PDB file of C-alpha atoms in Angstrom:
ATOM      1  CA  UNK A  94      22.418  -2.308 -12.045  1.00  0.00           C
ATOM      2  CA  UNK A  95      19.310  -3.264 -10.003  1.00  0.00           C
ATOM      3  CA  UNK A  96      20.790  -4.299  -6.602  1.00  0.00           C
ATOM      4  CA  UNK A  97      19.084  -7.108  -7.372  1.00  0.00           C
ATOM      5  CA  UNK A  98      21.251  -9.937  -9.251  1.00  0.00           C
ATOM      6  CA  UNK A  99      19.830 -13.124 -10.896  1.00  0.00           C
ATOM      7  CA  UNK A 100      21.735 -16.052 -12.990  1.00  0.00           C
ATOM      8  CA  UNK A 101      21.090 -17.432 -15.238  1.00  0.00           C
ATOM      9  CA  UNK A 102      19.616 -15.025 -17.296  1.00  0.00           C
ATOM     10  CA  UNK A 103      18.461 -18.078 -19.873  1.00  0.00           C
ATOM     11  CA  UNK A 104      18.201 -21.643 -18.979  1.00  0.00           C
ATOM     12  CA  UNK A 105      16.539 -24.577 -20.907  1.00  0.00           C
ATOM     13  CA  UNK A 106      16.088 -27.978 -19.109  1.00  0.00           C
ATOM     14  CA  UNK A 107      14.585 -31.138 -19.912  1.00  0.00           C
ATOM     15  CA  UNK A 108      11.951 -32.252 -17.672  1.00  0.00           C
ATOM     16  CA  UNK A 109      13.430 -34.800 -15.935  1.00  0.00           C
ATOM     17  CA  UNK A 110      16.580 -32.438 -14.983  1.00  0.00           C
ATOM     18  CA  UNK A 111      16.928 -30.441 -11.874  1.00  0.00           C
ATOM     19  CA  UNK A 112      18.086 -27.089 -11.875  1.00  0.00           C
ATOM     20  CA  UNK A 113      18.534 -23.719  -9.742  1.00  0.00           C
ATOM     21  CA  UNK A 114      17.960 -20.499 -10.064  1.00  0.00           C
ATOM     22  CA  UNK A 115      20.159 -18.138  -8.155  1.00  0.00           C
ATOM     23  CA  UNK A 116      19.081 -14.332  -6.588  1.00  0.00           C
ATOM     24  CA  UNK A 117      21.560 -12.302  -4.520  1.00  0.00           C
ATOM     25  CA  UNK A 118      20.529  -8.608  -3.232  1.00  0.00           C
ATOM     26  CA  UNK A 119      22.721  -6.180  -2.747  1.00  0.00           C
ATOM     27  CA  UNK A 120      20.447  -3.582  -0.958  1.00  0.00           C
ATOM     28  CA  UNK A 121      20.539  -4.462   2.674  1.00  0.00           C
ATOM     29  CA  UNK A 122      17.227  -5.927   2.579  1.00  0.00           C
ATOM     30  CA  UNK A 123      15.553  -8.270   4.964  1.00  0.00           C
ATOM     31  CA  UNK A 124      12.824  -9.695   2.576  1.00  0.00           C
ATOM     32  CA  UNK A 125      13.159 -11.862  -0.994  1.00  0.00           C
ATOM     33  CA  UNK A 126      10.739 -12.940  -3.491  1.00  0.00           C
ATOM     34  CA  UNK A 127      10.392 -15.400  -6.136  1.00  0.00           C
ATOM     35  CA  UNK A 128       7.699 -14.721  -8.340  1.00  0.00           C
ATOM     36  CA  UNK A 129       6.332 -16.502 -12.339  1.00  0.00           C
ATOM     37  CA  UNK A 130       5.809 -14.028 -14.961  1.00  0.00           C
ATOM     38  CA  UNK A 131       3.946 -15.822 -17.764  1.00  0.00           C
ATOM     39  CA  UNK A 132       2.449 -14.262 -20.937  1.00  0.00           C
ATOM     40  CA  UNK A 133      -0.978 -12.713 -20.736  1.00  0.00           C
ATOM     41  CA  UNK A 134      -1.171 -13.008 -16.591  1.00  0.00           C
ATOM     42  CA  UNK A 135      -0.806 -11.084 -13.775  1.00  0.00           C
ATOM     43  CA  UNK A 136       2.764 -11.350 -12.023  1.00  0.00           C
ATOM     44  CA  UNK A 137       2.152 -14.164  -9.233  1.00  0.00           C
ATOM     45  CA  UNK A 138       3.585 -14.612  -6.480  1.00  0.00           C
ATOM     46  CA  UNK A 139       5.285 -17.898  -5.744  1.00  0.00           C
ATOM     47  CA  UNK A 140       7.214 -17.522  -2.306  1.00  0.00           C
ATOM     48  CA  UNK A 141       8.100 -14.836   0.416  1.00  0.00           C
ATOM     49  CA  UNK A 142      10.829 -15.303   2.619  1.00  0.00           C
ATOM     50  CA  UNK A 143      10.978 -12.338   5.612  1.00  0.00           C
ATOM     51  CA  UNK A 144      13.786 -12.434   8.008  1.00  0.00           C
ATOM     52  CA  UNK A 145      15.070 -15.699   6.327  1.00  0.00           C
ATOM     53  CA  UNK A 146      11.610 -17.186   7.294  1.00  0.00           C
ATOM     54  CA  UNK A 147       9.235 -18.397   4.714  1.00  0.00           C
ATOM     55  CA  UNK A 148       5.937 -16.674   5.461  1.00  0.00           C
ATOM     56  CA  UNK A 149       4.211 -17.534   2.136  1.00  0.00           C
ATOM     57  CA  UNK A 150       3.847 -20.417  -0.235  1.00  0.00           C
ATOM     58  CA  UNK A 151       0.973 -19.838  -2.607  1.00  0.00           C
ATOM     59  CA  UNK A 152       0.034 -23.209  -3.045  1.00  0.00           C
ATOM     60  CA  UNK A 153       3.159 -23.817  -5.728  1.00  0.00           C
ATOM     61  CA  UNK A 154       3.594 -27.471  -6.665  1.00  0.00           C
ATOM     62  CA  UNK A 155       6.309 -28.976  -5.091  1.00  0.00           C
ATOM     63  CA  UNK A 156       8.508 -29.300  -8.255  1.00  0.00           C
ATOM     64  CA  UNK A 157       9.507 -25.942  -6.885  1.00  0.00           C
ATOM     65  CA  UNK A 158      11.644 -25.498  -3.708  1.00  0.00           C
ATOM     66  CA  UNK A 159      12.798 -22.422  -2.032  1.00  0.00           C
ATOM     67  CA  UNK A 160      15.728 -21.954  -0.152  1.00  0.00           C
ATOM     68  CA  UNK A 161      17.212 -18.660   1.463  1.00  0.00           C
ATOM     69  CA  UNK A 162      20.199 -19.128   3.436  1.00  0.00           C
ATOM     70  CA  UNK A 163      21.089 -15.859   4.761  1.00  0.00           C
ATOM     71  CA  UNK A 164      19.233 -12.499   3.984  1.00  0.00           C
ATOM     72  CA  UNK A 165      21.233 -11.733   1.123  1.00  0.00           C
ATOM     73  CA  UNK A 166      20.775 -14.803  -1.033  1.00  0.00           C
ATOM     74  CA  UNK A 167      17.619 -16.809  -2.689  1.00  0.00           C
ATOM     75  CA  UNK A 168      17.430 -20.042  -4.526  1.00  0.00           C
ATOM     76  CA  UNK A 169      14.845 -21.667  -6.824  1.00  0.00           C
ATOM     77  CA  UNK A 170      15.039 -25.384  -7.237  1.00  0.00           C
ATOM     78  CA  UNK A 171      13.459 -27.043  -9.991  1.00  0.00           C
ATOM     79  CA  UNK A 172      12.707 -30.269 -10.933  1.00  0.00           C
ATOM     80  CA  UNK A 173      10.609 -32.385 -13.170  1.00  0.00           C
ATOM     81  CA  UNK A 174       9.026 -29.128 -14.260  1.00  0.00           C
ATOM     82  CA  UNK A 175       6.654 -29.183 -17.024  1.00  0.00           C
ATOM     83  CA  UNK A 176       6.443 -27.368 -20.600  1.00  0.00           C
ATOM     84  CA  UNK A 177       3.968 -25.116 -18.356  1.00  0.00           C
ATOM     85  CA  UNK A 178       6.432 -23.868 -16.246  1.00  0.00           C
ATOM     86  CA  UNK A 179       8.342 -22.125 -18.875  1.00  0.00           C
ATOM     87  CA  UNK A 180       8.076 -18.269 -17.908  1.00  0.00           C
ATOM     88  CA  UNK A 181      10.481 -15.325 -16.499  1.00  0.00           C
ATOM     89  CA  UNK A 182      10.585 -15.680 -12.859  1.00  0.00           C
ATOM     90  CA  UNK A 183      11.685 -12.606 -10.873  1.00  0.00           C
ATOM     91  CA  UNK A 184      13.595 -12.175  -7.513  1.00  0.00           C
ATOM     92  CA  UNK A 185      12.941  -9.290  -5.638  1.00  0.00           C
ATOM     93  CA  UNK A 186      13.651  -8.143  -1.863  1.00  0.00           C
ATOM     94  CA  UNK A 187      12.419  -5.762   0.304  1.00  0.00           C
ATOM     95  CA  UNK A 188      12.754  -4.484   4.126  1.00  0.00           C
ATOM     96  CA  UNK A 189      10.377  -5.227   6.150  1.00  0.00           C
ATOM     97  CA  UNK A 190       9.517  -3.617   9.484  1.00  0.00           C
ATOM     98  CA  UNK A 191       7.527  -6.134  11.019  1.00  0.00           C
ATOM     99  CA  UNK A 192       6.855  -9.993  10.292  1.00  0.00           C
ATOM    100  CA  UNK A 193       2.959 -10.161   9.160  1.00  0.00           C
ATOM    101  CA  UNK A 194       2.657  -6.249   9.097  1.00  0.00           C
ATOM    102  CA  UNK A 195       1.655  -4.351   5.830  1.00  0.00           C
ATOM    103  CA  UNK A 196       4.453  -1.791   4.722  1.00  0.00           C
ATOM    104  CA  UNK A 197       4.907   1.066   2.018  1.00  0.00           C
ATOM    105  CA  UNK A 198       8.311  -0.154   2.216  1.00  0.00           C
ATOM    106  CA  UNK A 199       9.034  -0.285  -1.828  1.00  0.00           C
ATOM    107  CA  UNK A 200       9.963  -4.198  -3.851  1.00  0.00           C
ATOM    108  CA  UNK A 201      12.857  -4.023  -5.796  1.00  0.00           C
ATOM    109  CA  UNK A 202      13.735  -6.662  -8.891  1.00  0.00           C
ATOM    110  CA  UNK A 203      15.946  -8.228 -10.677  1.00  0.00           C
ATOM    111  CA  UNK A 204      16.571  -8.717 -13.849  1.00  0.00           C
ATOM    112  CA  UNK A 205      14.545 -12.141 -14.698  1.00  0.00           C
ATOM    113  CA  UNK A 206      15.869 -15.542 -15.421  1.00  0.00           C
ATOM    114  CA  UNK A 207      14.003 -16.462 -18.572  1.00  0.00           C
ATOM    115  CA  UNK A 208      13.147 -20.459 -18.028  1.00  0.00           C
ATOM    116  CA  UNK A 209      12.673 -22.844 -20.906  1.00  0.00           C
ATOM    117  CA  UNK A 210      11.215 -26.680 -20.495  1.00  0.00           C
ATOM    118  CA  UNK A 211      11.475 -28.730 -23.193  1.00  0.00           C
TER     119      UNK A 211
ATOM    120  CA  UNK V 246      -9.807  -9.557  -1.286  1.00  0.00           C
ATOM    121  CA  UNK V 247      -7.080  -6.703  -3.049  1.00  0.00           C
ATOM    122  CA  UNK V 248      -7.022  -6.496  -6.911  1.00  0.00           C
ATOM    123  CA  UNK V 249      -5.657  -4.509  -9.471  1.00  0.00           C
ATOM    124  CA  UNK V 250      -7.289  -3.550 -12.408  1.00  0.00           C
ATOM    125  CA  UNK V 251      -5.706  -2.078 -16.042  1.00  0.00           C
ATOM    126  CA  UNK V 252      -8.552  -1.633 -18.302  1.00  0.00           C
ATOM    127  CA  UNK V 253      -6.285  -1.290 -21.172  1.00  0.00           C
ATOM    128  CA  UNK V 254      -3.782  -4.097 -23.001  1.00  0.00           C
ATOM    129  CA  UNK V 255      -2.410  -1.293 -25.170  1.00  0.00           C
ATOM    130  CA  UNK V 256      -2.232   2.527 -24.972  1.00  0.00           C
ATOM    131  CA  UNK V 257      -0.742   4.193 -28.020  1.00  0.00           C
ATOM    132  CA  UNK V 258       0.126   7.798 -28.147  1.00  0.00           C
ATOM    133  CA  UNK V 259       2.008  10.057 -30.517  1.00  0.00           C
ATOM    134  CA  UNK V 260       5.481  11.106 -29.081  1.00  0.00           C
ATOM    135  CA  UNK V 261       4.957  14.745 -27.389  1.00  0.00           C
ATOM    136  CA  UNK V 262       1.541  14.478 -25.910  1.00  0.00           C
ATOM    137  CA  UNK V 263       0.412  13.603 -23.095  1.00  0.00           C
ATOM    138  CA  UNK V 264      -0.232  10.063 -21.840  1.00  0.00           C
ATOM    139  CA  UNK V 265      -2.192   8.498 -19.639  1.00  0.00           C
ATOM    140  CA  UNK V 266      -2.357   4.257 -18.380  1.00  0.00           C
ATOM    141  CA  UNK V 267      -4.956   3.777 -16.003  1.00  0.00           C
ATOM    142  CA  UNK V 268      -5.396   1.304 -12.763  1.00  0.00           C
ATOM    143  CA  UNK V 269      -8.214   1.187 -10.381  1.00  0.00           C
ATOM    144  CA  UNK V 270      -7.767  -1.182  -6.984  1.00  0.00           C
ATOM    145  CA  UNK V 271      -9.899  -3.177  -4.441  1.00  0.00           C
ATOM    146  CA  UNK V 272      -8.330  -2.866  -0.935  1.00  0.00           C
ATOM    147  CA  UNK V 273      -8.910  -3.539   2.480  1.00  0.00           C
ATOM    148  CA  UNK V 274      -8.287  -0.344   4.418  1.00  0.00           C
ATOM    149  CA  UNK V 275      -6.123   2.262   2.715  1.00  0.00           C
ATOM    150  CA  UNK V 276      -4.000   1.278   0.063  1.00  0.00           C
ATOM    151  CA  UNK V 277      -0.650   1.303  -0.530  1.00  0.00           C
ATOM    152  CA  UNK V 278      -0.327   1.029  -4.337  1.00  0.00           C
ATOM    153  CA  UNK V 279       2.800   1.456  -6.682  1.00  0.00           C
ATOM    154  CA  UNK V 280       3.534   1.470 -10.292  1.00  0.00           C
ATOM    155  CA  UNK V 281       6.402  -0.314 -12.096  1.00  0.00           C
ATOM    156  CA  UNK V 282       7.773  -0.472 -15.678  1.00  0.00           C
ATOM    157  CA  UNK V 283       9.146  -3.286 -17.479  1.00  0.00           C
ATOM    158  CA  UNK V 284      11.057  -2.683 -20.672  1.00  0.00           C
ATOM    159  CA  UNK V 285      11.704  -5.697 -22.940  1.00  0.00           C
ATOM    160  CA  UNK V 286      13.852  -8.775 -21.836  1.00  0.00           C
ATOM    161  CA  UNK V 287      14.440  -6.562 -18.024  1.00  0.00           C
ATOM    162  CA  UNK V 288      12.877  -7.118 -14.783  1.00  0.00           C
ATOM    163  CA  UNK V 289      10.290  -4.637 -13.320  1.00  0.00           C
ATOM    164  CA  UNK V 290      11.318  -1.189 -12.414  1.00  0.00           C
ATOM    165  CA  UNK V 291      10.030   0.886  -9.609  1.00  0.00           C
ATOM    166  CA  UNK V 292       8.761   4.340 -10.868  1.00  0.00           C
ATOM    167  CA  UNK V 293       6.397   5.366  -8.079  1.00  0.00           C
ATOM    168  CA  UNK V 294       4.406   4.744  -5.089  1.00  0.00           C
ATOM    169  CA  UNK V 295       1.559   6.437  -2.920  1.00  0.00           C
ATOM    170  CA  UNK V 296       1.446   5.600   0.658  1.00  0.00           C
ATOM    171  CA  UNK V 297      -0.142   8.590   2.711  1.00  0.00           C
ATOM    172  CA  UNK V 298      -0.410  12.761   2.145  1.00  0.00           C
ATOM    173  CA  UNK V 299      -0.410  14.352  -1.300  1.00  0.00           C
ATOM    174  CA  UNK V 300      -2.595  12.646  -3.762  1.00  0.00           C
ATOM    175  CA  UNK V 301      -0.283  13.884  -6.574  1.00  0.00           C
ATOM    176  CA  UNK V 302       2.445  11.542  -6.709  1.00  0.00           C
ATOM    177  CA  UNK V 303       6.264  12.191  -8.686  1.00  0.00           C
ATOM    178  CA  UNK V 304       8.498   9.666 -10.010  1.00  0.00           C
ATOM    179  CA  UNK V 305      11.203   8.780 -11.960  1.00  0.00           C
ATOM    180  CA  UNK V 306      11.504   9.581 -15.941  1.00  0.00           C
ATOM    181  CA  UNK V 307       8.719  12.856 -15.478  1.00  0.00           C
ATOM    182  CA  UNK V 308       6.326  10.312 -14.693  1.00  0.00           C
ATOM    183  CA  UNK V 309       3.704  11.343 -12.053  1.00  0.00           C
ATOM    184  CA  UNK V 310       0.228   9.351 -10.834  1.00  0.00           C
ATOM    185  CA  UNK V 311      -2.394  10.558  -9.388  1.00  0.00           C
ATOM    186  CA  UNK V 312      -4.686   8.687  -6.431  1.00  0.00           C
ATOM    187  CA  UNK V 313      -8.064   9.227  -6.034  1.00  0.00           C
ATOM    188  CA  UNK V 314     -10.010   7.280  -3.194  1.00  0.00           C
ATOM    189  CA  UNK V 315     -13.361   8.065  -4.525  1.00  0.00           C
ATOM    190  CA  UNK V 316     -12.960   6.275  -7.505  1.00  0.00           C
ATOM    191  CA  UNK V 317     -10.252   4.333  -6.461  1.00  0.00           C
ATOM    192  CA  UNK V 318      -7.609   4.612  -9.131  1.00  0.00           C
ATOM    193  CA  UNK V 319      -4.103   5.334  -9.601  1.00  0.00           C
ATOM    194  CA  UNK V 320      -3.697   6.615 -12.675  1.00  0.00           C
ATOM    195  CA  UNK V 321       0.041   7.068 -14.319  1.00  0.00           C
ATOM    196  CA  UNK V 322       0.734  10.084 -16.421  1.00  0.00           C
ATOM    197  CA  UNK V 323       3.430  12.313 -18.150  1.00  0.00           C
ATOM    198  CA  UNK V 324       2.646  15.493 -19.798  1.00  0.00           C
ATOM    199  CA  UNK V 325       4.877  15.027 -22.978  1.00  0.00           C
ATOM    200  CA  UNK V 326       5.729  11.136 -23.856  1.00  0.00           C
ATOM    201  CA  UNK V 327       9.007   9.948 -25.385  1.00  0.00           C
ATOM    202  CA  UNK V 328       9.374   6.903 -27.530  1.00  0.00           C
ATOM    203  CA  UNK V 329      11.819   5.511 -25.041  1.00  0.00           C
ATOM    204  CA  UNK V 330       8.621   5.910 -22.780  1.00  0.00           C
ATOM    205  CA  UNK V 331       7.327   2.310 -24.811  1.00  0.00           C
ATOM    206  CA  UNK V 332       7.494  -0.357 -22.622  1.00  0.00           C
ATOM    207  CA  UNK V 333       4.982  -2.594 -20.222  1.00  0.00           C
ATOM    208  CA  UNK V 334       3.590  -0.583 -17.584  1.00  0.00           C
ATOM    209  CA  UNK V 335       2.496  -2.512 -14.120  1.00  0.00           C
ATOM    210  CA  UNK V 336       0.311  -1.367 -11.541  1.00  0.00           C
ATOM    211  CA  UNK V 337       0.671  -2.924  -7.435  1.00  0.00           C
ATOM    212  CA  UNK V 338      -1.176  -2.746  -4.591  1.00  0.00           C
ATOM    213  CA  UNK V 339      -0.156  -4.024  -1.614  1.00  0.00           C
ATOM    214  CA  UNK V 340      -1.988  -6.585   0.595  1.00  0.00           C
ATOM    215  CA  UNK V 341      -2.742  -6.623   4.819  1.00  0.00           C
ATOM    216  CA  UNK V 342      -1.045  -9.729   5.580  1.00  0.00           C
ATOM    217  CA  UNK V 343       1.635 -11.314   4.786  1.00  0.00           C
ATOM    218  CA  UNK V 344       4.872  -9.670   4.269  1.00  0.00           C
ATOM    219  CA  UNK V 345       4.364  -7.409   2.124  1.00  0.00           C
ATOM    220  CA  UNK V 346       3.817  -9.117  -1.097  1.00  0.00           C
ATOM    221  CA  UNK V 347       2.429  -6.642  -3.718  1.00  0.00           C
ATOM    222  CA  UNK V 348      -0.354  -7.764  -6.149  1.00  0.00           C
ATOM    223  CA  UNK V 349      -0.084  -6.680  -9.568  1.00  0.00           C
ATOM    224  CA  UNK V 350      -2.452  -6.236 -12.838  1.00  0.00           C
ATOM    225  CA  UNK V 351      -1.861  -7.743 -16.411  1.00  0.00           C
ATOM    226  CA  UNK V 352       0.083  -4.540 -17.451  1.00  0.00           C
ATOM    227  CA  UNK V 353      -0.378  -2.078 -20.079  1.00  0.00           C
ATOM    228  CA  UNK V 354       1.896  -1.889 -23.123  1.00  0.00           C
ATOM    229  CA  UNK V 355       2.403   1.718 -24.222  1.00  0.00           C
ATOM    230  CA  UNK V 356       3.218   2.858 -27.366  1.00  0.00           C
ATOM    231  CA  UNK V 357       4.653   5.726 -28.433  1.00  0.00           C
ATOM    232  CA  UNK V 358       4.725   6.438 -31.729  1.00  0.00           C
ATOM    233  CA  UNK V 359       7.472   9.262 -33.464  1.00  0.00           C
TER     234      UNK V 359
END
């Protein structure tokens, strides 16, 4: 147990479908991540949402959209994705003391949802 | 710019000795930098993190890392390794701006053999 919930764990969709990924923290946190965990590169970041506020979009095609409700919960839509897009993305959430400031506050993640396009 | 750096895909060691995975970082300022492990099929799991004070740094599973600013690196160590120790080992710094995103290196896969 993580704190840090994600479903599915496994999901395979066609690339004309459109799908969501769900994250839900159980921490108290203020601060949620989506990030792409592909084979052979570094874990990148895909969006930051601090205070419910998106403060970063790393220049992710639009194919993907965000959406945070409340502080607790985290969506990933998807689609058209491509064959290229399959990859474990991770949720993660934070606190966060300031909007903008740096922090040693720690990331915690979840589990994964392991995404297949075929 | 901040970057991570694991010199090392793979890191093998025989169960009982000592093991070391090494990260150096590029930072603006001083750096914050952590170290997660990822076994297989799970998300990433915090083990440790240096912020400020002693250079010596304790985590979970008798893990400890040690940060040196001259040579800026963060190595993770253990003085005795389990085989339950294999798994993919990430190292994090974190950035100036933003909100506190971390950025991460490719990850070492240790190996510990019986």
């Amino acid at each position: 147990e993580t704190g840090v919930t994600q479903t599915p764990r496994h999901l395979v969709m066609g690339m004309t479908n459109k799908k969501s990924l769900k994250c839900e923290q159980h921490l108290g946190h203020n601060a949620m991540y989506w990030y792409k965990q592909s084979a052979k590169k570094p874990l990148e970041l895909m969006f930051v949402y601090s205070l419910e506020e998106r403060v970063e979009n790393n220049s992710v095609p639009s194919r993907f959209s965000p959406e945070c409700p409340n502080s607790s919960h985290l969506f990933l839509h998807l689609h058209t994705l491509q064959p290229e897009d399959s990859a474990l993305y991770l949720c993660a959430s934070s606190s966060t003391t300031t909007l903008g400031g740096r922090s040693g506050n720690t990331i915690y993640f979840g589990e994964g949802s392991w995404l297949t396009v075929v | 710019a901040q970057s991570v750096a694991q010199p090392e895909d793979q890191v093998n060691v025989a169960e009982g000795n000592p093991l070391t995975v090494k990260c150096t970082y590029s930072v603006s300022g001083n750096p914050y930098l952590f170290w997660y492990v990822q076994y297989p099929n799970r998300g990433l799991q915090f083990l440790l993190k240096y912020i400020t004070g002693d250079n010596l740094v304790k985590g979970s599973y008798g893990f400890e890392a040690e940060f040196n600013k001259s040579q800026t690196s963060f190595h993770l160590k253990k003085p005795s390794a389990l085989v339950s120790d294999s798994a993919l080992y990430f190292c994090a710094v974190r950035d100036i701006g933003g909100a506190n995103n971390l950025f991460f290196g490719t990850g070492t896969r240790l190996t510990v053999i019986p």
